Short mmCIF file of C-alpha atoms and ligand atoms in Angstrom, two decimals:
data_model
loop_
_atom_site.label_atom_id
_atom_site.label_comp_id
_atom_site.label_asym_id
_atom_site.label_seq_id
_atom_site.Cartn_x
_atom_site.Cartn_y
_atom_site.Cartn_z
CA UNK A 458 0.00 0.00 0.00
CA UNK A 459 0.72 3.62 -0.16
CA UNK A 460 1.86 3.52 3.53
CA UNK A 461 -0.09 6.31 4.72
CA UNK A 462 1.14 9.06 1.97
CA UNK A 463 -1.49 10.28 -0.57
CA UNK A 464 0.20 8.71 -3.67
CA UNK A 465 2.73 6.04 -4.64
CA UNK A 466 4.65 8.54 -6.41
CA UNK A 467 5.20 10.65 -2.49
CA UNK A 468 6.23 7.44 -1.46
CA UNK A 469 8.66 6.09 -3.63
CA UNK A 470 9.81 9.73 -3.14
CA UNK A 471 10.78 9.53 0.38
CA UNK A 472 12.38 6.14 -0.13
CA UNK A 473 14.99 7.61 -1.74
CA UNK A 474 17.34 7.50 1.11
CA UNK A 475 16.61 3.53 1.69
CA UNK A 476 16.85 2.65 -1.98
CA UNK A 477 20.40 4.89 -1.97
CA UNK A 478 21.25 2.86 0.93
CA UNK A 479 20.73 -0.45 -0.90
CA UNK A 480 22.28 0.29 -3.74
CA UNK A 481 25.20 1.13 -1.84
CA UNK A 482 25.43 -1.79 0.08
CA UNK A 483 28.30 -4.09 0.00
CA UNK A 484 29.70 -2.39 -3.00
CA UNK A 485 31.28 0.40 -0.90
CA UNK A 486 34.44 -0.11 1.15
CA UNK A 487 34.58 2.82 3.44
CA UNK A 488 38.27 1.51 5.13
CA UNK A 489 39.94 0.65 1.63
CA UNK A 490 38.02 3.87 0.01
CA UNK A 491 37.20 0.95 -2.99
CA UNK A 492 34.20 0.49 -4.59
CA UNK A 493 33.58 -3.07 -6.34
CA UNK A 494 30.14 -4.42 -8.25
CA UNK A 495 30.31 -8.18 -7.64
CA UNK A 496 27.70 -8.16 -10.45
CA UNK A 497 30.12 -7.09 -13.20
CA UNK A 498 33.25 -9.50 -11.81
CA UNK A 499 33.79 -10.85 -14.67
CA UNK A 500 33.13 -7.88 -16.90
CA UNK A 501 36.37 -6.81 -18.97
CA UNK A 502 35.96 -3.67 -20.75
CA UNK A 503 38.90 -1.45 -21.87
CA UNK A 504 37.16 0.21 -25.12
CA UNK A 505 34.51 3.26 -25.55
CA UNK A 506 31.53 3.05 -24.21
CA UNK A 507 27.96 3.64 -25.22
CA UNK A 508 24.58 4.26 -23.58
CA UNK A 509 20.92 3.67 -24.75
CA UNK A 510 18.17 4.87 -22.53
CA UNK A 511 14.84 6.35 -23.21
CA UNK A 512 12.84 8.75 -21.35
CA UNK A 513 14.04 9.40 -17.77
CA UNK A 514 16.65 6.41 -17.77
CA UNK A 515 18.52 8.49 -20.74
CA UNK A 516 19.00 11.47 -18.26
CA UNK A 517 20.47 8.92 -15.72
CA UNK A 518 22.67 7.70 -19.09
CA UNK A 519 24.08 11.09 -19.56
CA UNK A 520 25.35 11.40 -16.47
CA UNK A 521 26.72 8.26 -16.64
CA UNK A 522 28.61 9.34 -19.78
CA UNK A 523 29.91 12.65 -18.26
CA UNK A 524 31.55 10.92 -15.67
CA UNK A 525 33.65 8.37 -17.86
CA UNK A 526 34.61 10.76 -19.81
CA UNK A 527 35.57 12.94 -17.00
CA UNK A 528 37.73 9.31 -16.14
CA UNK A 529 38.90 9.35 -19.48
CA UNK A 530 37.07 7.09 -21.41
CA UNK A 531 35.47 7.62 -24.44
CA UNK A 532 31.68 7.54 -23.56
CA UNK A 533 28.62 8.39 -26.02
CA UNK A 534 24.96 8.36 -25.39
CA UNK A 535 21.99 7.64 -27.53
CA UNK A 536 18.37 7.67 -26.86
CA UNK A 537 17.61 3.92 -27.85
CA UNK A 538 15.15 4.77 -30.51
CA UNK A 539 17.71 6.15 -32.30
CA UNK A 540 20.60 3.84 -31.95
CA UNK A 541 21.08 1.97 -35.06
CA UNK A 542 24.08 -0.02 -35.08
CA UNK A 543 24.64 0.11 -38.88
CA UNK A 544 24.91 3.94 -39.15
CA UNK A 545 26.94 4.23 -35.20
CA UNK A 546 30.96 2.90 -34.95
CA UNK A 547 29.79 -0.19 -32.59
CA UNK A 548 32.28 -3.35 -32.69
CA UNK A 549 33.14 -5.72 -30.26
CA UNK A 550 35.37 -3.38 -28.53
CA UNK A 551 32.31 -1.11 -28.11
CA UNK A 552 30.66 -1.89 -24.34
CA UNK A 553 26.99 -0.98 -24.98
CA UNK A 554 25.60 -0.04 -21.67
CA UNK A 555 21.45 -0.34 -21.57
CA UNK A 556 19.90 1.75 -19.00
CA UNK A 557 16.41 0.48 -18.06
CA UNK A 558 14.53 1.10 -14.86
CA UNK A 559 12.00 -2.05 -15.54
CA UNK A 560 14.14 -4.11 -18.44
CA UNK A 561 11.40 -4.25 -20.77
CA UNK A 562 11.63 -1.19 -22.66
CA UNK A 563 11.48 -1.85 -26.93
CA UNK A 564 13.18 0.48 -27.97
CA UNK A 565 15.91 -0.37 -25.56
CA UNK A 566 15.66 -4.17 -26.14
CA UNK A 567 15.96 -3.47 -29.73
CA UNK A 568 19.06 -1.22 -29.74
CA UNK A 569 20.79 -4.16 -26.97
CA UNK A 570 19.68 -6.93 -29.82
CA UNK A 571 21.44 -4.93 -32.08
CA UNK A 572 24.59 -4.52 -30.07
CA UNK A 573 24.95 -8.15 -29.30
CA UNK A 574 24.47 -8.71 -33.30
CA UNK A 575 27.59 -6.61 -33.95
CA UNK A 576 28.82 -8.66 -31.04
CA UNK A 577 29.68 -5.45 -28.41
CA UNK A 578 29.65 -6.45 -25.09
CA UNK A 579 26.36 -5.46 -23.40
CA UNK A 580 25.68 -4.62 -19.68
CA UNK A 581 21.69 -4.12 -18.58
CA UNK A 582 21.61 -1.46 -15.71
CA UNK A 583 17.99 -2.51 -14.33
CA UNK A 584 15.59 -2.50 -11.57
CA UNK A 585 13.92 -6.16 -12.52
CA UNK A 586 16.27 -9.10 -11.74
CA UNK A 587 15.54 -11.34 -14.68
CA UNK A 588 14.13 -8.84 -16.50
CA UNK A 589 13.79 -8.84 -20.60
CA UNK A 590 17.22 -6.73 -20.56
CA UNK A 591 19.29 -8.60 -17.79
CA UNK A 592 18.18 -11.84 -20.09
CA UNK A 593 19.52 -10.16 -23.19
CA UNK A 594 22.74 -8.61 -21.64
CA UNK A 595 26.22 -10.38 -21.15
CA UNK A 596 25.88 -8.70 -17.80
CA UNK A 597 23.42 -7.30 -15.87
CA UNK A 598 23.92 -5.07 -12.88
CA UNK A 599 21.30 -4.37 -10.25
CA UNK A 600 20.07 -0.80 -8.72
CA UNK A 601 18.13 -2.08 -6.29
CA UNK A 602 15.65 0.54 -5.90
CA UNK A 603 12.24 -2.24 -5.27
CA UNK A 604 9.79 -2.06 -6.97
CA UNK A 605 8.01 1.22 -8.42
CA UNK A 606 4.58 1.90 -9.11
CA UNK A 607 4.34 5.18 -9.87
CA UNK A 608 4.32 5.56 -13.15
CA UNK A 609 6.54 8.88 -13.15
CA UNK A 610 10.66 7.51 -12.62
CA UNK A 611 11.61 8.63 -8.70
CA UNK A 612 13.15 6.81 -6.75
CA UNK A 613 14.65 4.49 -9.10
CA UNK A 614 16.35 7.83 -11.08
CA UNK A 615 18.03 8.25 -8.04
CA UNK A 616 19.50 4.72 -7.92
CA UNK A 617 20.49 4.96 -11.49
CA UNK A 618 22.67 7.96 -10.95
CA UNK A 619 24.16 6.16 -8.29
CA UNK A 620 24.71 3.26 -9.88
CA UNK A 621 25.81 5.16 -12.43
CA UNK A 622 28.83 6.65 -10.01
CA UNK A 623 29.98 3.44 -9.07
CA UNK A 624 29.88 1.84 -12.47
CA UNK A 625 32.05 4.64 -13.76
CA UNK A 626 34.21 4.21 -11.05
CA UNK A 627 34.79 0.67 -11.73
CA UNK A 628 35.18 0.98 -15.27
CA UNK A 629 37.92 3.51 -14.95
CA UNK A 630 39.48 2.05 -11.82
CA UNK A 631 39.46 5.27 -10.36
CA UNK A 632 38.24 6.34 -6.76
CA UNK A 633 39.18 8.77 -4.52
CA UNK A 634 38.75 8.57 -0.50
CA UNK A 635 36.70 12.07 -0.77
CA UNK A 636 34.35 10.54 -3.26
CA UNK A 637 33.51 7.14 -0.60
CA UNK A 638 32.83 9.65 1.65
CA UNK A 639 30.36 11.48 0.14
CA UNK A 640 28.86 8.41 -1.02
CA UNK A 641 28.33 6.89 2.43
CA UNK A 642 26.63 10.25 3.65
CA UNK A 643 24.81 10.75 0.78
CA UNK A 644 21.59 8.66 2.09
CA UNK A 645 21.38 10.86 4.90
CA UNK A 646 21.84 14.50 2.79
CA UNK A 647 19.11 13.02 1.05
CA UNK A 648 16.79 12.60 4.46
CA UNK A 649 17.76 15.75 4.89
CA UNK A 650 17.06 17.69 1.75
CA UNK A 651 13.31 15.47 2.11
CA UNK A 652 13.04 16.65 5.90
CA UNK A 653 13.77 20.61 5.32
CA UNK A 654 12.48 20.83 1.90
CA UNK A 655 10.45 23.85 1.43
CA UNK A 656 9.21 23.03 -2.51
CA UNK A 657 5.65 23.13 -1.07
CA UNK A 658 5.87 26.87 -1.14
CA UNK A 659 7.28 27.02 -4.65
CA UNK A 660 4.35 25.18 -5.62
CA UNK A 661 2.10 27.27 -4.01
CA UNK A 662 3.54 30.38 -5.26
CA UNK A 663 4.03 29.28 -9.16
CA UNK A 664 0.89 26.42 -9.76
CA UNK A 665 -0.52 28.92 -12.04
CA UNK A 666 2.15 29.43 -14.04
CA UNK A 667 2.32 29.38 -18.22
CA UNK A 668 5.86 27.41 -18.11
CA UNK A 669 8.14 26.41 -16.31
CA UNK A 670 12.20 26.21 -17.41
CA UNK A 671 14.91 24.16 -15.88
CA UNK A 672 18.57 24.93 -16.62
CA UNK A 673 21.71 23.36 -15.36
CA UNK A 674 25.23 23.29 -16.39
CA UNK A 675 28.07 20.03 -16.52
CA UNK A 676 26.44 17.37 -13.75
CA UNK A 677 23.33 19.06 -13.31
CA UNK A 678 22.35 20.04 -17.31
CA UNK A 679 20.96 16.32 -16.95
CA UNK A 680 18.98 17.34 -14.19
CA UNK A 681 17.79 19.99 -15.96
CA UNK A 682 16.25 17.96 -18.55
CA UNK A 683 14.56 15.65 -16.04
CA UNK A 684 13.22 18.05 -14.12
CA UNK A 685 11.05 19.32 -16.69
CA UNK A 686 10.52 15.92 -18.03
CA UNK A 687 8.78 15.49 -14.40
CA UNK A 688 7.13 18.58 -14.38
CA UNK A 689 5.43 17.84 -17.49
CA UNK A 690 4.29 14.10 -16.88
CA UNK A 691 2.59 14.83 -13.71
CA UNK A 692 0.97 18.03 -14.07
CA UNK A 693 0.26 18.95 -17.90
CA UNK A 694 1.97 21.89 -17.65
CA UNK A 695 4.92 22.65 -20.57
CA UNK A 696 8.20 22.62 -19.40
CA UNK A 697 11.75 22.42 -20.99
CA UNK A 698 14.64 22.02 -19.84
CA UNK A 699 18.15 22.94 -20.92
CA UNK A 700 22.01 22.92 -20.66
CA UNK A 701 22.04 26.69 -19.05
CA UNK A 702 24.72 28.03 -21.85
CA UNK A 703 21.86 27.33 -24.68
CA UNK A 704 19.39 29.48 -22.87
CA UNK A 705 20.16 32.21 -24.98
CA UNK A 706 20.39 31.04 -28.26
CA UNK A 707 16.63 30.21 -28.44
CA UNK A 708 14.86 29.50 -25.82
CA UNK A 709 15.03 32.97 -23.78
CA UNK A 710 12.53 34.45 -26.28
CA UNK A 711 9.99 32.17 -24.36
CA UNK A 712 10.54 33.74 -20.62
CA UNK A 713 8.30 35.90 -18.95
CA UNK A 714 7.17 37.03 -15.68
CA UNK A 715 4.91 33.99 -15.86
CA UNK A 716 7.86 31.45 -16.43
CA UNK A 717 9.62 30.45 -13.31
CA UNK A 718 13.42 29.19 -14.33
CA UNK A 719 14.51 26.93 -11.69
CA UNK A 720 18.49 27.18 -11.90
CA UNK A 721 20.64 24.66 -10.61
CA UNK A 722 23.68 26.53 -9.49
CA UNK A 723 26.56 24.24 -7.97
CA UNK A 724 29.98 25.25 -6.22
CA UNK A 725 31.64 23.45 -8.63
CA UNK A 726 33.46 25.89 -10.90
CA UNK A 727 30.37 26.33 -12.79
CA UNK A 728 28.28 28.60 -10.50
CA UNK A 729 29.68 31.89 -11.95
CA UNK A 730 28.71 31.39 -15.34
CA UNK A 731 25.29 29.54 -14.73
CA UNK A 732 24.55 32.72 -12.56
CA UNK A 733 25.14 34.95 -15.97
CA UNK A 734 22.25 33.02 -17.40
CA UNK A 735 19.85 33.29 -14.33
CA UNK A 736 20.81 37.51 -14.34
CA UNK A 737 19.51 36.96 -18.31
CA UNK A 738 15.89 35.66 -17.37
CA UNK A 739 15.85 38.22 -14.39
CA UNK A 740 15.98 40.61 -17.13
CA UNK A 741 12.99 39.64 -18.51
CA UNK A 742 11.24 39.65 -15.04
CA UNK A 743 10.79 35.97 -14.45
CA UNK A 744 10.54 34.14 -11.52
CA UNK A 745 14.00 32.32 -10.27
CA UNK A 746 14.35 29.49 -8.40
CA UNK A 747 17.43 28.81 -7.54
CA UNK A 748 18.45 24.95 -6.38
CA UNK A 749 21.87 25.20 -4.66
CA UNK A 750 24.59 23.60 -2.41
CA UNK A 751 26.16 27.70 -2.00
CA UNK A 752 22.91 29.97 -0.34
CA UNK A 753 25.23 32.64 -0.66
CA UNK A 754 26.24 32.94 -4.20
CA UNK A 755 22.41 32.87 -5.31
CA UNK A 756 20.40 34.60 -2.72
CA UNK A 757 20.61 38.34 -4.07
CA UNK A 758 19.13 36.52 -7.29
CA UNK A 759 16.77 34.40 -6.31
CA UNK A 760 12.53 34.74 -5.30
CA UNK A 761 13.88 31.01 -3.80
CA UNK A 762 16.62 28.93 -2.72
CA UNK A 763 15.76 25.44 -2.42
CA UNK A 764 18.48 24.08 -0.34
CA UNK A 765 20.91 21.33 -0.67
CA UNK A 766 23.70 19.99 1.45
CA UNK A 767 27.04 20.03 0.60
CA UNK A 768 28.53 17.15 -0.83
CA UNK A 769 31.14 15.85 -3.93
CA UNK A 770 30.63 17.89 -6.85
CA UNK A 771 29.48 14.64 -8.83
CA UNK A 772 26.75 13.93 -6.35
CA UNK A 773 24.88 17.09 -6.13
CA UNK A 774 22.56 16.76 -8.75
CA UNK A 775 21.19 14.03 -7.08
CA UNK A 776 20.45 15.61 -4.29
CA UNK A 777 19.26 18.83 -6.51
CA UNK A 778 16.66 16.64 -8.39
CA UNK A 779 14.94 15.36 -5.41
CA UNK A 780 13.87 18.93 -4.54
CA UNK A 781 12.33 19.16 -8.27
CA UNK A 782 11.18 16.12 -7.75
CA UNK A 783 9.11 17.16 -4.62
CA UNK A 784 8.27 20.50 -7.01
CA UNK A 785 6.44 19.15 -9.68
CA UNK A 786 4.71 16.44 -7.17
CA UNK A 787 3.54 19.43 -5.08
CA UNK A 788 1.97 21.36 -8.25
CA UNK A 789 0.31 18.30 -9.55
CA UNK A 790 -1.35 17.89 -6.13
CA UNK A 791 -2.93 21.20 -6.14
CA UNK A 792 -3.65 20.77 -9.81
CA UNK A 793 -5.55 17.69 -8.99
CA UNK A 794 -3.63 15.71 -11.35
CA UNK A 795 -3.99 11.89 -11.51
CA UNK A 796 -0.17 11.94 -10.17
CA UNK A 797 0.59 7.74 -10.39
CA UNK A 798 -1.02 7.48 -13.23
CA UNK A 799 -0.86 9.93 -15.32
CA UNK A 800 -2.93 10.12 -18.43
CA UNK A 801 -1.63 8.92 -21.80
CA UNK A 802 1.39 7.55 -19.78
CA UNK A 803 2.31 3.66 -19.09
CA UNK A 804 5.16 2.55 -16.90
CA UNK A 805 6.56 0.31 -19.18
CA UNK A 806 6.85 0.95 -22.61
CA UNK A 807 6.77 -2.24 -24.58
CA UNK A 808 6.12 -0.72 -28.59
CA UNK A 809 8.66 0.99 -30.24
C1 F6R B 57 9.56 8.99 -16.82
C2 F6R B 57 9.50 7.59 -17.15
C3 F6R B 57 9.85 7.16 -18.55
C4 F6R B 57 10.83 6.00 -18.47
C5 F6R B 57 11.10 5.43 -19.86
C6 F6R B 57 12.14 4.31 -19.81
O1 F6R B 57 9.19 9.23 -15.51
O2 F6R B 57 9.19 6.78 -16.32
O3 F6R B 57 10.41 8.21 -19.28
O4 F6R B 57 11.99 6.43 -17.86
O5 F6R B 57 9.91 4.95 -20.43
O6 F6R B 57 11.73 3.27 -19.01
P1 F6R B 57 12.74 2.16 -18.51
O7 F6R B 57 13.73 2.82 -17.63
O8 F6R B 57 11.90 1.15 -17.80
O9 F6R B 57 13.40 1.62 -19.73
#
């Protein structure tokens, strides 16, 4: 059952810190500062790697490319409807990575046939143990989120992108002592981002608004993306989101008073610049949010800060998305909106 909370979707919301926990567990050697996946022991991968993902699981797979790259390897991502392995470099040094929250995905399953034809090695990041995609997959690797029934991606987002840190960490064989760390107290930053949120109030304030815009730069430009992608299943409402640099060369003419731009602005080297877009939509009068781990850099700019603790650069943007997350749930409960199932919408996709 829904345990008491008004929708699955709340739930699986505030079992984010449990599900982080899980996925976590026994893969994350505080003492040696290691982090292993006995599910990919006997994975051997030296060559580029490439994601395919659809919907909200393709956000979670371009993270997951950033941060190999960032580790040096060659990393690509594709949404799986458009990966066609006889027009993309794929060969059997190519490690095709699916991301796939429930494993049965077509388009997905499609582009992983395709990548064992070629004969790449294939690795199913999944929620479902013996799902369609771990079956199809040399390997499979768990995120061990349980089961989801809201139909809008939460909880299990969350355990993608952390799955997604340690699987970058293993494929690179790098790992720092700092980055452990902020792992193992990430489950509780998390508690405590859901504990002090104050999202309610930006719902309150903005439920009647035309649009809403999400920008983000580096780690959290993905975030950006889902954000709206959330905002948008759950409550009707239009909402894009964007790598904060691209603001300007389009998308501005669409801000008004009556577009809130939530900004995610991280102390991460990238605050500075993502600040120069945020004065840009000020200009035009519209609402900022600001989502932050530095209060001070963004208050003078902000109508409001929603909080987040400070933690490794890579792992902010998990912690920023939960506080969208709690956003667009909060609008689509005043909106009335059927918020675990929304219309049009199934939770697996199954036709390509
Ligand atoms: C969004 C959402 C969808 C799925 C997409 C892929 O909230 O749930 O965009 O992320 O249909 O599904 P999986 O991850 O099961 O392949």
């Amino acid at each position: 059952g829904k345990s008491g909370y008004d929708h699955y979707m709340l739930k699986e919301i505030y079992e984010q810190p449990q599900a982080i926990r899980k996925c976590l567990r026994e893969r994350v050697n505080e003492m040696e500062g290691t982090i292993t996946v006995d599910d990919l022991a006997d994975l051997e991968s030296s060559g580029p790697v490439q994601f395919v993902a659809c919907g909200t699981s393709y956000h979670a797979a371009l993270y997951g490319a950033q941060l190999l790259r960032e580790r040096g390897i060659p990393a690509q991502c594709f949404l799986a409807s458009e990966y066609d392995v006889d027009s993309i470099p794929v060969s059997e040094e190519t490690l095709v990575v699916g991301v796939t929250q429930s494993g049965e995905t077509a388009d997905t399953m499609s582009a992983l046939r395709g990548a064992n034809r070629v004969g790449a090695t294939t690795v199913a990041l999944t929620n479902v143990v013996g799902s369609s995609a771990a079956r199809e997959c040399d390997h499979a690797m768990y995120i061990r989120a349980g089961p989801e029934i809201g139909v809008a991606a939460t909880k299990t987002f969350a355990s993608q992108q952390v799955a997604l840190a340690l699987f970058s960490s293993v494929i690179s064989g790098e790992c720092s002592q700092a980055f452990v760390e902020a792992l193992r107290d990430l489950p509780d930053q998390v508690q405590s981002v859901l504990d002090n949120s104050t999202a309610r109030e930006v719902a309150q304030t903005y439920e009647d608004a035309d649009a809403y815009f999400f920008i983000g730069r580096g780690y959290n430009a993905p975030v950006a993306l889902e954000g709206a992608l959330k905002m948008k299943e759950i409550t009707y409402k239009h909402a894009e989101g964007f790598a904060a640099g691209e603001l300007k060369h389009g998308p501005l003419a669409l801000v008004t008073d009556r577009t809130p731009v939530f900004a995610m602005v991280s102390d991460d080297g990238t605050a500075a610049k993502t600040l120069g877009n945020v004065k840009e939509v000020e200009a035009r009068d519209a609402p900022v949010v600001a989502v932050t781990d530095s209060r001070e850099t963004v208050d003078q700019y902000a109508d409001f800060v929603l909080e987040v603790p400070e933690t490794h650069p890579v792992l902010m943007p998990i912690l920023a998305n939960i506080q969208l997350q709690l956003v667009s749930y909060w609008i689509a409960n005043r909106l009335g909106r059927s918020i675990d199932k929304p219309r049009n919408l199934a939770k697996s996709v199954t036709v390509e």
